[in-house]
mmCIF file of C-alpha atoms in Angstrom:
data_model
loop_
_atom_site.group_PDB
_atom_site.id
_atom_site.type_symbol
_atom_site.label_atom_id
_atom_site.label_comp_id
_atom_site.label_asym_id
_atom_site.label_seq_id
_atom_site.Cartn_x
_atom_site.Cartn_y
_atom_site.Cartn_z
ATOM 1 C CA UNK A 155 0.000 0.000 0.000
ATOM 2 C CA UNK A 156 1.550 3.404 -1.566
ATOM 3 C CA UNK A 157 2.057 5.445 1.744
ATOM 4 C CA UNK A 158 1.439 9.460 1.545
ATOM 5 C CA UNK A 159 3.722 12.438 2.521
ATOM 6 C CA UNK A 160 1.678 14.962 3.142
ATOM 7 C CA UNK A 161 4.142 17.463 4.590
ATOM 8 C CA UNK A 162 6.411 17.129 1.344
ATOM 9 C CA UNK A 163 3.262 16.629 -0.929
ATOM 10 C CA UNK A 164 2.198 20.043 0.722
ATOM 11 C CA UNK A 165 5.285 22.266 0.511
ATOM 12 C CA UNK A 166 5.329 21.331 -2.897
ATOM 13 C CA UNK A 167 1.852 22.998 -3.430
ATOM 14 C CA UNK A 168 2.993 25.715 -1.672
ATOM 15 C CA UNK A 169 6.121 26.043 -3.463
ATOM 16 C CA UNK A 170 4.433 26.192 -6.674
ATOM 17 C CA UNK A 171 1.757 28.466 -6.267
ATOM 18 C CA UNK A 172 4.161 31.017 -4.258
ATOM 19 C CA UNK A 173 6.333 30.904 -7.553
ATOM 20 C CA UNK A 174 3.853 32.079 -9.515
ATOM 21 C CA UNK A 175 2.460 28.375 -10.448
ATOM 22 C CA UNK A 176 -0.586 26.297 -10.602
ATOM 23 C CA UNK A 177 -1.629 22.840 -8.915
ATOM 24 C CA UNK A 178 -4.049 20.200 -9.029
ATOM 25 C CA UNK A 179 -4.510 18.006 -6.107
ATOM 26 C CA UNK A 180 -6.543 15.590 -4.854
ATOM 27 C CA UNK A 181 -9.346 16.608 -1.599
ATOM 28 C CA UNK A 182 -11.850 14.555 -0.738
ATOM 29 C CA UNK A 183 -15.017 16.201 -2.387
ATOM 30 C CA UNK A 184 -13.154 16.556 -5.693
ATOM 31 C CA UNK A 185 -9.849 17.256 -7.473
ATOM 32 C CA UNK A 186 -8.752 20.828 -6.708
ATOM 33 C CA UNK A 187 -6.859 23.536 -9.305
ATOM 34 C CA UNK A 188 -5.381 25.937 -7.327
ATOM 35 C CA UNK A 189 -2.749 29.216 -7.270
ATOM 36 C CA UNK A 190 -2.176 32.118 -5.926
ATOM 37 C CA UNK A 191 -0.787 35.064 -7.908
ATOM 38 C CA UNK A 192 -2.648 37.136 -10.488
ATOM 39 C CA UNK A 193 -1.323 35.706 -13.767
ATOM 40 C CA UNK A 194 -1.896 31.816 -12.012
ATOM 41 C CA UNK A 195 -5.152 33.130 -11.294
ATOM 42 C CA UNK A 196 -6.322 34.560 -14.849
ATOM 43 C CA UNK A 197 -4.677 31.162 -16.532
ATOM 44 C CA UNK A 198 -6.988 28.662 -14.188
ATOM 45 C CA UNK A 199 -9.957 30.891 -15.600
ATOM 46 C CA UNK A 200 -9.267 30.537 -19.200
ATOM 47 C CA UNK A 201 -8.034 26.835 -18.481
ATOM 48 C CA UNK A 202 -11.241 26.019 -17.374
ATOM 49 C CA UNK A 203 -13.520 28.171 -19.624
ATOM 50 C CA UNK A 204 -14.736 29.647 -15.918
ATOM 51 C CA UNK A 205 -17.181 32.962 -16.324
ATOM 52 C CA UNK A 206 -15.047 35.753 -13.693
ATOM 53 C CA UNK A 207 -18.492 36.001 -12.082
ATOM 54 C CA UNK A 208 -18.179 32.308 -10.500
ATOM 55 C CA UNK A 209 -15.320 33.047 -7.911
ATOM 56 C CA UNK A 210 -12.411 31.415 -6.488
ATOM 57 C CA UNK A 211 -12.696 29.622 -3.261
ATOM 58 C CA UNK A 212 -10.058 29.186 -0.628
ATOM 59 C CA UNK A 213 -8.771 26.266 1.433
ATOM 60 C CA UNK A 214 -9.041 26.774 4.951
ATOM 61 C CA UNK A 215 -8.955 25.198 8.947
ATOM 62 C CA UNK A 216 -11.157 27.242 11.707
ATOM 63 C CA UNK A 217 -8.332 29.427 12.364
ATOM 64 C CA UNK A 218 -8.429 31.280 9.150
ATOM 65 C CA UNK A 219 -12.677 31.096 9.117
ATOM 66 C CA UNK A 220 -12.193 33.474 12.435
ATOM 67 C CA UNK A 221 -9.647 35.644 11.049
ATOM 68 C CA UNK A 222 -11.270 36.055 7.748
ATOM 69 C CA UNK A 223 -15.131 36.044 7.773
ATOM 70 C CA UNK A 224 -17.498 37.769 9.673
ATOM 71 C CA UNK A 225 -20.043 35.812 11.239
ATOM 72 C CA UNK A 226 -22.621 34.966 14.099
ATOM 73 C CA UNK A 227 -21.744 32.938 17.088
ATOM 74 C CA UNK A 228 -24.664 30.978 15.936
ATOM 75 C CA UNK A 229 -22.477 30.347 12.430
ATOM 76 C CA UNK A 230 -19.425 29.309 13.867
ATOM 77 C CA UNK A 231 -21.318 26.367 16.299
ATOM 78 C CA UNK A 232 -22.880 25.703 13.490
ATOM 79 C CA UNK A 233 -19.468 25.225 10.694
ATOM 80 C CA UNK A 234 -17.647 23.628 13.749
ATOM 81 C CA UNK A 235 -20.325 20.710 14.447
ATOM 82 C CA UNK A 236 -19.832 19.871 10.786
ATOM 83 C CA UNK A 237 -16.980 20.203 10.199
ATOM 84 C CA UNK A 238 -14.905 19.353 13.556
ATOM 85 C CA UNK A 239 -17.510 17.709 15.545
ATOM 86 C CA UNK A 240 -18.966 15.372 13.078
ATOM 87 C CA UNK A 241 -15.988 15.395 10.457
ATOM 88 C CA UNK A 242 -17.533 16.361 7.603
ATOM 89 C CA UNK A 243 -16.571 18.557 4.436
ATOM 90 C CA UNK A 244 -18.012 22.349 4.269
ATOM 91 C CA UNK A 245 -17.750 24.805 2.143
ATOM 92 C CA UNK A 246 -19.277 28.416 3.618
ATOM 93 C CA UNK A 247 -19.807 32.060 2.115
ATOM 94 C CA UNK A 248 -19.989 34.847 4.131
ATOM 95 C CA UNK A 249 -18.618 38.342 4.388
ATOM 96 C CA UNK A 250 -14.813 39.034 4.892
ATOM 97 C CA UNK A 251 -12.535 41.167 6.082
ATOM 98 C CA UNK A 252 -10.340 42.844 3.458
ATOM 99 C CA UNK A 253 -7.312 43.405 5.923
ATOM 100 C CA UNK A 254 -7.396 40.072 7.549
ATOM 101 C CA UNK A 255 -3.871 39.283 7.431
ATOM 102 C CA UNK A 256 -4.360 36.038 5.048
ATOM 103 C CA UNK A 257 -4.960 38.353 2.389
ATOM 104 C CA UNK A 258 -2.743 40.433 3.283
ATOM 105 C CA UNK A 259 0.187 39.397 0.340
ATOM 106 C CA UNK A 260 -2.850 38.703 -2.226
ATOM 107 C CA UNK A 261 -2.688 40.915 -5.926
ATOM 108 C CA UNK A 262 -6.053 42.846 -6.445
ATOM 109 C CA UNK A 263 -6.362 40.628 -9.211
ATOM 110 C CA UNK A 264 -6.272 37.164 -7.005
ATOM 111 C CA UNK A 265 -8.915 39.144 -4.293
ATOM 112 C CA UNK A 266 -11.396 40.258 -7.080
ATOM 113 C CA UNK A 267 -11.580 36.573 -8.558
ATOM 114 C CA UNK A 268 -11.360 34.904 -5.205
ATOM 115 C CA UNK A 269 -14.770 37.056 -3.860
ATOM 116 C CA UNK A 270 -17.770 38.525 -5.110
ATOM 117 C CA UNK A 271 -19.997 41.099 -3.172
ATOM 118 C CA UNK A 272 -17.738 41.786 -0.184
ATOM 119 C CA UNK A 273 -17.787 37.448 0.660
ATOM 120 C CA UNK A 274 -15.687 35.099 0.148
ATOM 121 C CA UNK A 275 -16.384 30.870 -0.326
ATOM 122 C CA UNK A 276 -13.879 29.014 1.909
ATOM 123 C CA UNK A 277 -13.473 25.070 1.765
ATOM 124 C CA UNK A 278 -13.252 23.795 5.791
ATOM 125 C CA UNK A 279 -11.914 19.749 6.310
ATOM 126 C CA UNK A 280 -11.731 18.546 2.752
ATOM 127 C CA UNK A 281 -9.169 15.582 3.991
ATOM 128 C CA UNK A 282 -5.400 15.069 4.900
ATOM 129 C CA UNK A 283 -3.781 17.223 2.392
ATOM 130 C CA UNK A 284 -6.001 20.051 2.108
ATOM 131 C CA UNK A 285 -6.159 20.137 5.880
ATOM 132 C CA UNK A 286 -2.217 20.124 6.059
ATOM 133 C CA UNK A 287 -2.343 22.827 3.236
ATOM 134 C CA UNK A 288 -4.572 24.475 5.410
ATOM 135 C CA UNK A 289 -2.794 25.062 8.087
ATOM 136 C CA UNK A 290 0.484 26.048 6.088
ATOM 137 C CA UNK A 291 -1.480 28.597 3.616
ATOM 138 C CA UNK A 292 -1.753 29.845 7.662
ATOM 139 C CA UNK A 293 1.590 29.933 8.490
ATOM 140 C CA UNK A 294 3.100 31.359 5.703
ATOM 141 C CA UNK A 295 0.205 34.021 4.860
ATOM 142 C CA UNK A 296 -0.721 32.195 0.953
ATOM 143 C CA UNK A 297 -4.056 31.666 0.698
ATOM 144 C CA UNK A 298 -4.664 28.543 -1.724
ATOM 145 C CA UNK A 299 -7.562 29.944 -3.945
ATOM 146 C CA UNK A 300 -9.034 27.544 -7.473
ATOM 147 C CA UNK A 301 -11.753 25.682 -7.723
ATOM 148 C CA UNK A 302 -12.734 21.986 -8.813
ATOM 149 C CA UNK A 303 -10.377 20.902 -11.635
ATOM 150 C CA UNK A 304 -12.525 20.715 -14.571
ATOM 151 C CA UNK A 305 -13.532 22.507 -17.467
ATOM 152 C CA UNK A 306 -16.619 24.391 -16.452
ATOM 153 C CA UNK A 307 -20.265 23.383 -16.258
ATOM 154 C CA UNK A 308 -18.744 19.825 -16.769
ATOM 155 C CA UNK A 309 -18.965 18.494 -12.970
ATOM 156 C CA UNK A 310 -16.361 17.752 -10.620
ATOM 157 C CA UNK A 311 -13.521 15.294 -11.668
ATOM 158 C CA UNK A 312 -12.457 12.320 -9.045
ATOM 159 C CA UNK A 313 -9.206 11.045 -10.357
ATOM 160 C CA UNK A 314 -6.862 12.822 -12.286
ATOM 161 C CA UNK A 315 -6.784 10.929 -15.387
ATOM 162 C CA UNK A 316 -10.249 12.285 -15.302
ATOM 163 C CA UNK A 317 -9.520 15.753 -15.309
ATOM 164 C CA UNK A 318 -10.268 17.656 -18.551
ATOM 165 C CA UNK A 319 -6.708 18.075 -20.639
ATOM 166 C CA UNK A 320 -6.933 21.697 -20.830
ATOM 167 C CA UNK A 321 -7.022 21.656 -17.046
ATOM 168 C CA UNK A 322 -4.404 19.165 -16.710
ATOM 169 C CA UNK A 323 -2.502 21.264 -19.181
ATOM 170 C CA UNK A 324 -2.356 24.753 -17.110
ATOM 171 C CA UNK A 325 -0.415 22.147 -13.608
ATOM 172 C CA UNK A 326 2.443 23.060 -12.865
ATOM 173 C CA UNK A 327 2.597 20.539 -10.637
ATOM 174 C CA UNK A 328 -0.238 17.235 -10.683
ATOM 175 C CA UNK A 329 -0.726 15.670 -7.170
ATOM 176 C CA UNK A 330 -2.530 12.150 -7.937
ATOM 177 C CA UNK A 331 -4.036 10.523 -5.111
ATOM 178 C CA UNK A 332 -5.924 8.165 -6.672
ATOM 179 C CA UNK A 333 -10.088 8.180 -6.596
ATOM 180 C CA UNK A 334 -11.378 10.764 -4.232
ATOM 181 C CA UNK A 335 -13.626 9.886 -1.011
ATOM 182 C CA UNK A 336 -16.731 11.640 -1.896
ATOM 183 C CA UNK A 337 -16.729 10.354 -5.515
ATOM 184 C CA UNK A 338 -20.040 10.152 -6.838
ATOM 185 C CA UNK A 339 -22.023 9.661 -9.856
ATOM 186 C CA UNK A 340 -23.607 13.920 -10.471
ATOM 187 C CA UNK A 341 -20.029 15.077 -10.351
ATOM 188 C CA UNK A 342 -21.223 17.117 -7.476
ATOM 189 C CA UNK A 343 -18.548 18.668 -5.139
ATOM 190 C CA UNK A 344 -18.715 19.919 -1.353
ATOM 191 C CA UNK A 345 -22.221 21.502 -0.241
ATOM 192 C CA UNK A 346 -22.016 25.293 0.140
ATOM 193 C CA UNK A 347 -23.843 27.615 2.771
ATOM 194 C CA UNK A 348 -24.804 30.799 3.204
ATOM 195 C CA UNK A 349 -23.890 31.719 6.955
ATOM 196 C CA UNK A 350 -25.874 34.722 6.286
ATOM 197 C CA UNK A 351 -29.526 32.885 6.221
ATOM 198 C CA UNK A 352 -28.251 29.203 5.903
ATOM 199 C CA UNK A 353 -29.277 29.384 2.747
ATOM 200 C CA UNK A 354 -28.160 26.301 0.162
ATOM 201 C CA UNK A 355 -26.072 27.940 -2.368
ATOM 202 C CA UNK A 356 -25.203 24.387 -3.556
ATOM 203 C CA UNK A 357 -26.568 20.577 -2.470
ATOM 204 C CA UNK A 358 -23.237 18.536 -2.743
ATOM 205 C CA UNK A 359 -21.497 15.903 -0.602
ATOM 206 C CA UNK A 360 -22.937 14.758 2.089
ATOM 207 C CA UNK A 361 -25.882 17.003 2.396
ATOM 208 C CA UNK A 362 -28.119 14.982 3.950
ATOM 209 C CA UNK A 363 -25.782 14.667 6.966
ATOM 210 C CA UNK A 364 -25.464 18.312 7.019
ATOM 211 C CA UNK A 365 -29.085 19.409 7.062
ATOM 212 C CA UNK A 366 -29.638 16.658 9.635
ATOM 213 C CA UNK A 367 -26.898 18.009 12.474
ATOM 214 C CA UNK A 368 -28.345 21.587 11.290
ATOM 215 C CA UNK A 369 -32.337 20.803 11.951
ATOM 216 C CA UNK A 370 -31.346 18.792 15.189
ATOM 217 C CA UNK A 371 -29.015 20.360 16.972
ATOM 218 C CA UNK A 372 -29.515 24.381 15.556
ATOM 219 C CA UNK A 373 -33.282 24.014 14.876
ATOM 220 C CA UNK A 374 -32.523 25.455 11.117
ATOM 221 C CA UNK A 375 -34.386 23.691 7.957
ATOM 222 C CA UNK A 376 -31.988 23.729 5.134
ATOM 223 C CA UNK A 377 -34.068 23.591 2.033
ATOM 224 C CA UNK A 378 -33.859 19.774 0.863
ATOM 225 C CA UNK A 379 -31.909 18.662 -2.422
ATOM 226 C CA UNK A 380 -33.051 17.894 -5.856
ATOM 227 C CA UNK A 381 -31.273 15.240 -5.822
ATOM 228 C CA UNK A 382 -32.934 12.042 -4.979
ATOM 229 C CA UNK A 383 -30.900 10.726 -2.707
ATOM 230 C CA UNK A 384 -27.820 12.198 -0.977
ATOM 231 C CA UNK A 385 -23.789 11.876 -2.389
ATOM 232 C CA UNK A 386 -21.239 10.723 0.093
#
């Protein structure tokens, strides 16, 4: 059985996209294409044929969640039951604060693409390397901002021989994994909520979970899925 090294795996990540590169990596709601300075940023866009008015999101641990967004109390118990309590994969939107010191190294270019009406999406306990990314993007103040590595409107890719070529093409760096957890036949990726008015902005992995810890231990009623039944 291969065995992982996450800490190398992740300096390499960081390595590239501090050098002006991009990387695709495997997390456990999807295969991730990620960088971190303007011209990396502009590149993923055209790589994936991405509209500039679907932004960026960022990888991220509680620690940056508090320094970045601003939120209720009520929204933090809430993204720390899912995502620390009952270990599951979040992504939330709410607003941020432009000097929080994350950001702080970021090209206008990068924070433009990577928010949209003063929020910003960030991607809380996606699995081992995107945790360990996590906390490094912390350390060394680079956010790790992409989105799901495929061309778009084409659904989320779970191996990388699966992601699109053009995609694949724009790597600096390819970080393969193998088949991702949350794999699943809609190509959906990680749910995404509103902290504003827990609205669903998206019904992805392992939504059914989520609305359930929401409805019985916060007494909110996410609106239920299309989907027929739920993708974990």
């Amino acid at each position: 059985m291969p065995v992982l090294n996450l800490d190398d795996d992740a300096k390499n990540v960081m390595e590239t996209i501090e050098g002006g590169g991009i990387a695709v990596l495997q997390l456990d709601v999807a295969y991730l294409i990620c960088g971190n300075k303007a011209d990396a940023i502009a590149r993923i866009f055209e790589a994936k044929g991405r509209t500039f008015e679907k932004p960026n999101g960022m990888l991220a641990n509680f620690e940056i969640f508090e320094q970045l967004l601003i939120t209720s109390d009520k929204a933090k118990d809430v993204t720390r039951a899912v995502t620390q309590d009952f270990d599951l994969p979040l992504s939330v939107v709410a607003p941020f604060r432009p000097d929080a010191p994350i950001l702080a190294g970021l090209e206008p270019f990068a924070i433009e693409r990577s928010t949209k009406a003063g929020t910003q999406d960030i991607l809380l306990n996606a699995g081992p390397l995107a945790d360990k990314l996590a906390d490094m993007s912390l350390e060394r103040g680079t956010p790790v901002l992409g989105s799901s590595a495929n061309r778009s409107e084409t659904g989320s890719k779970f191996r990388a021989e699966d992601v699109d070529p053009e995609v694949r093409d724009a790597a600096d760096l390819i970080i393969d994994y193998g088949l991702c957890r949350y794999h699943n036949p809609i190509g959906t990726s990680s749910t995404i909520i509103d902290l504003a008015n827990f609205e669903v902005l998206r019904w992805g992995v392992c939504f059914d979970q989520i609305a359930d810890i929401l409805q019985r231990f916060f007494d909110i009623e996410l609106a239920p899925s299309p989907h027929q039944s739920n993708v974990a």
